[in-house]
C-alpha cells in the first residue's frame, strides 16, 4: 500500500495519505483533550465543593459570643437569714403615774353561800401588783358587781336600780390592797330597773366585779 499505483504522480498520493494521517491524529488528539477536560472539570468541581464544605469559616458571631455551654453560670449567693427583730421591752411603770389595768389585780369576794332573800355584803378588792406607786380612780360609778346564773343569764347588777356617784382618786402603793364593800338587797334587777324584782331561786350563781375597764375572774355564790 505504500507504493501508490494510478495515473497521478506518486507525490499526490503521498500528500493525501499525510493529510488523512494528520486529520486522524488531530481527531484523536481532540477526543483525548475533550475527555481529559471533562474529567478534570468533574474532579475540580468535586474538590471545590469539598473545599466549600470543609473551609466554611466560623461565623463571626460565634467567635464573639461564646456558647451557653462554655459560659459558667455562677452559683446564686446564699440567702442571708432575716435578722431577728429585736424584742422591744415593755416600758417600766412610771412611779406616781396612772395605774393601768396591767398594774392592778381585781377580785370579788363572797360569803360563799347565803340564804335566799338575805342581804349579803360582797367586796371588790383592788390590789396594786406593780413595783411602783400609781394612781387609780375608785369612783362609785366605776364600780360594779354583776350576778349571772349557770346559763350566763344576768340576774342582778349593783348599778341597776341605785347607782351612786363619787370622786375617789386613790394612790396605791406597791402591793397595797383596797377593799370596797357592796351590799346586795337579795332581789333580781335589770339595767332599767323596770322589771319586777323577785328573789332568785336557790342554786349556784356567779359574781363578776368590774372597775372601769378592769374585770375580775368569776366567783361563786350559792343561794340556799
Short mmCIF file of C-alpha atoms in Angstrom, two decimals:
data_model
loop_
_atom_site.label_atom_id
_atom_site.label_comp_id
_atom_site.label_asym_id
_atom_site.label_seq_id
_atom_site.Cartn_x
_atom_site.Cartn_y
_atom_site.Cartn_z
CA UNK A 1 0.00 0.00 0.00
CA UNK A 2 2.98 2.25 0.39
CA UNK A 3 3.55 2.16 -3.40
CA UNK A 4 0.70 4.03 -4.96
CA UNK A 5 -0.50 2.98 -8.37
CA UNK A 6 -2.52 5.25 -10.53
CA UNK A 7 -2.47 7.80 -13.19
CA UNK A 8 -1.41 10.63 -10.86
CA UNK A 9 2.14 11.18 -9.77
CA UNK A 10 3.24 9.36 -6.60
CA UNK A 11 3.67 12.55 -4.59
CA UNK A 12 0.00 13.32 -4.93
CA UNK A 13 -0.91 10.04 -3.24
CA UNK A 14 1.66 10.57 -0.53
CA UNK A 15 0.31 14.01 0.13
CA UNK A 16 -3.25 12.63 0.52
CA UNK A 17 -2.03 9.98 2.93
CA UNK A 18 -0.24 12.59 5.06
CA UNK A 19 -3.36 14.77 5.17
CA UNK A 20 -5.54 11.83 6.24
CA UNK A 21 -2.99 10.86 8.90
CA UNK A 22 -2.85 14.40 10.22
CA UNK A 23 -6.64 14.60 10.36
CA UNK A 24 -6.81 11.28 12.23
CA UNK A 25 -4.17 12.39 14.70
CA UNK A 26 -5.92 15.71 15.20
CA UNK A 27 -9.24 13.95 15.71
CA UNK A 28 -7.72 11.54 18.22
CA UNK A 29 -5.94 14.39 19.97
CA UNK A 30 -9.15 16.43 20.16
CA UNK A 31 -11.10 13.49 21.57
CA UNK A 32 -8.39 12.85 24.14
CA UNK A 33 -8.25 16.52 25.19
CA UNK A 34 -12.06 16.64 25.47
CA UNK A 35 -12.13 13.54 27.68
CA UNK A 36 -9.33 14.95 29.84
CA UNK A 37 -11.12 18.29 30.19
CA UNK A 38 -14.35 16.62 31.23
CA UNK A 39 -12.60 14.51 33.81
CA UNK A 40 -10.62 17.50 35.08
CA UNK A 41 -13.70 19.67 35.32
CA UNK A 42 -15.59 16.97 37.21
CA UNK A 43 -12.75 16.41 39.61
CA UNK A 44 -12.23 20.14 40.10
CA UNK A 45 -15.93 20.63 40.83
CA UNK A 46 -15.90 17.92 43.48
CA UNK A 47 -12.77 19.40 45.03
CA UNK A 48 -14.28 22.88 45.01
CA UNK A 49 -17.46 21.59 46.60
CA UNK A 50 -15.41 19.74 49.18
CA UNK A 51 -13.43 22.86 49.84
CA UNK A 52 -16.65 24.85 50.25
CA UNK A 53 -17.94 22.41 52.87
CA UNK A 54 -14.66 21.95 54.64
CA UNK A 55 -13.46 25.51 54.60
CA UNK A 56 -16.65 27.28 55.76
CA UNK A 57 -15.33 29.83 58.23
CA UNK A 58 -16.80 30.01 61.72
CA UNK A 59 -19.44 32.75 61.96
CA UNK A 60 -18.16 35.98 63.36
CA UNK A 61 -20.90 36.00 66.00
CA UNK A 62 -19.78 32.60 67.28
CA UNK A 63 -16.25 33.97 67.67
CA UNK A 64 -17.52 36.94 69.67
CA UNK A 65 -20.34 35.39 71.75
CA UNK A 66 -19.39 32.13 73.49
CA UNK A 67 -21.82 29.25 73.54
CA UNK A 68 -24.08 28.75 76.53
CA UNK A 69 -22.31 25.51 77.42
CA UNK A 70 -19.00 27.37 77.63
CA UNK A 71 -20.34 30.06 79.92
CA UNK A 72 -20.02 29.16 83.60
CA UNK A 73 -23.16 30.19 85.46
CA UNK A 74 -22.22 31.49 88.90
CA UNK A 75 -23.99 29.97 91.87
CA UNK A 76 -26.61 32.29 93.41
CA UNK A 77 -25.42 33.99 96.54
CA UNK A 78 -26.70 32.40 99.75
CA UNK A 79 -29.83 33.98 101.09
CA UNK A 80 -28.98 35.80 104.23
CA UNK A 81 -31.14 34.85 107.15
CA UNK A 82 -33.54 37.56 108.09
CA UNK A 83 -32.21 39.42 111.03
CA UNK A 84 -34.23 38.68 114.09
CA UNK A 85 -36.27 41.66 115.07
CA UNK A 86 -35.13 42.99 118.40
CA UNK A 87 -37.53 42.40 121.21
CA UNK A 88 -38.97 45.68 122.38
CA UNK A 89 -39.09 45.65 126.12
CA UNK A 90 -42.24 46.93 127.74
CA UNK A 91 -41.72 50.34 129.28
CA UNK A 92 -41.19 50.34 133.02
CA UNK A 93 -44.17 51.57 135.07
CA UNK A 94 -43.83 55.22 135.92
CA UNK A 95 -43.90 55.94 139.65
CA UNK A 96 -46.84 58.18 140.51
CA UNK A 97 -48.44 57.66 137.12
CA UNK A 98 -51.85 56.12 136.41
CA UNK A 99 -52.49 52.51 137.45
CA UNK A 100 -53.11 50.74 134.17
CA UNK A 101 -55.16 47.54 134.05
CA UNK A 102 -51.90 45.56 133.87
CA UNK A 103 -50.71 47.13 137.12
CA UNK A 104 -53.69 46.13 139.25
CA UNK A 105 -55.47 42.91 140.22
CA UNK A 106 -59.23 42.81 140.76
CA UNK A 107 -61.13 40.26 142.84
CA UNK A 108 -64.72 39.85 144.04
CA UNK A 109 -65.11 38.27 147.49
CA UNK A 110 -68.30 36.49 148.65
CA UNK A 111 -69.51 34.73 151.80
CA UNK A 112 -69.71 31.52 149.75
CA UNK A 113 -73.39 30.79 150.48
CA UNK A 114 -76.28 32.91 151.74
CA UNK A 115 -79.97 32.31 152.38
CA UNK A 116 -82.45 33.31 149.68
CA UNK A 117 -83.87 36.77 150.44
CA UNK A 118 -80.96 37.82 152.67
CA UNK A 119 -78.87 40.97 152.11
CA UNK A 120 -75.25 39.82 151.96
CA UNK A 121 -72.24 42.09 151.57
CA UNK A 122 -69.84 41.46 148.72
CA UNK A 123 -66.41 43.05 148.37
CA UNK A 124 -64.33 44.31 145.47
CA UNK A 125 -60.60 44.01 146.23
CA UNK A 126 -58.26 46.24 144.21
CA UNK A 127 -54.52 45.49 144.51
CA UNK A 128 -51.51 47.28 143.06
CA UNK A 129 -49.35 44.44 141.72
CA UNK A 130 -46.67 46.70 140.22
CA UNK A 131 -43.36 47.73 141.78
CA UNK A 132 -44.18 51.45 141.94
CA UNK A 133 -46.96 53.55 143.42
CA UNK A 134 -49.68 54.57 140.97
CA UNK A 135 -52.98 56.42 140.89
CA UNK A 136 -56.38 54.82 140.13
CA UNK A 137 -59.90 56.26 140.20
CA UNK A 138 -62.14 54.28 142.57
CA UNK A 139 -65.30 56.28 141.86
CA UNK A 140 -68.55 54.53 142.78
CA UNK A 141 -69.84 54.98 139.23
CA UNK A 142 -66.87 52.89 138.01
CA UNK A 143 -67.57 50.05 140.45
CA UNK A 144 -70.00 47.24 139.64
CA UNK A 145 -70.81 43.65 140.61
CA UNK A 146 -72.99 41.53 138.31
CA UNK A 147 -74.64 38.21 139.17
CA UNK A 148 -75.39 35.61 136.45
CA UNK A 149 -76.94 32.13 136.64
CA UNK A 150 -75.34 28.90 135.41
CA UNK A 151 -76.63 29.56 131.86
CA UNK A 152 -75.00 33.03 131.78
CA UNK A 153 -78.28 34.95 132.15
CA UNK A 154 -77.99 38.23 134.03
CA UNK A 155 -79.76 38.12 137.41
CA UNK A 156 -78.65 41.26 139.25
CA UNK A 157 -76.32 44.27 138.91
CA UNK A 158 -75.23 46.63 141.66
CA UNK A 159 -75.73 49.71 139.46
CA UNK A 160 -79.17 48.78 138.10
CA UNK A 161 -81.61 50.46 140.49
CA UNK A 162 -79.49 52.51 142.89
CA UNK A 163 -76.48 53.89 141.02
CA UNK A 164 -74.14 56.02 143.08
CA UNK A 165 -71.65 58.70 142.07
CA UNK A 166 -68.48 59.81 143.82
CA UNK A 167 -64.97 61.01 143.07
CA UNK A 168 -62.22 58.93 144.62
CA UNK A 169 -58.76 59.24 143.06
CA UNK A 170 -56.57 56.93 145.10
CA UNK A 171 -52.78 56.47 145.19
CA UNK A 172 -51.96 52.80 145.66
CA UNK A 173 -48.54 51.76 146.90
CA UNK A 174 -46.82 48.60 145.63
CA UNK A 175 -48.72 45.58 146.99
CA UNK A 176 -51.45 47.72 148.58
CA UNK A 177 -54.99 46.29 148.54
CA UNK A 178 -58.14 48.42 148.80
CA UNK A 179 -61.42 46.70 149.71
CA UNK A 180 -64.73 48.19 148.55
CA UNK A 181 -67.93 46.75 150.11
CA UNK A 182 -71.19 46.43 148.14
CA UNK A 183 -74.47 45.31 149.68
CA UNK A 184 -76.94 43.23 147.67
CA UNK A 185 -80.62 43.65 148.53
CA UNK A 186 -81.31 39.98 147.70
CA UNK A 187 -83.60 40.70 144.69
CA UNK A 188 -83.22 40.41 140.94
CA UNK A 189 -82.77 43.52 138.76
CA UNK A 190 -82.04 44.68 135.23
CA UNK A 191 -80.34 47.86 133.91
CA UNK A 192 -83.56 49.91 133.53
CA UNK A 193 -84.93 48.64 136.85
CA UNK A 194 -88.40 48.48 135.25
CA UNK A 195 -88.97 44.72 135.56
CA UNK A 196 -90.46 43.25 138.74
CA UNK A 197 -87.83 42.39 141.34
CA UNK A 198 -88.06 38.96 142.94
CA UNK A 199 -85.97 36.56 144.99
CA UNK A 200 -83.76 34.37 142.80
CA UNK A 201 -84.33 30.64 143.06
CA UNK A 202 -81.98 28.62 145.25
CA UNK A 203 -78.90 27.39 143.43
CA UNK A 204 -75.39 28.29 142.31
CA UNK A 205 -74.59 31.67 140.75
CA UNK A 206 -71.53 33.57 139.63
CA UNK A 207 -70.40 37.07 140.65
CA UNK A 208 -68.19 39.21 138.39
CA UNK A 209 -66.68 42.54 139.51
CA UNK A 210 -65.65 45.48 137.32
CA UNK A 211 -63.64 48.65 137.98
CA UNK A 212 -64.00 50.79 134.88
CA UNK A 213 -62.23 48.69 132.18
CA UNK A 214 -60.73 46.07 134.53
CA UNK A 215 -62.81 42.90 135.01
CA UNK A 216 -62.28 40.28 137.71
CA UNK A 217 -62.44 36.50 137.46
CA UNK A 218 -65.79 34.94 138.38
CA UNK A 219 -66.54 33.97 142.00
CA UNK A 220 -69.27 31.52 143.01
CA UNK A 221 -72.15 32.19 145.36
CA UNK A 222 -74.78 29.68 146.47
CA UNK A 223 -78.30 30.65 147.46
CA UNK A 224 -79.87 28.22 149.91
#
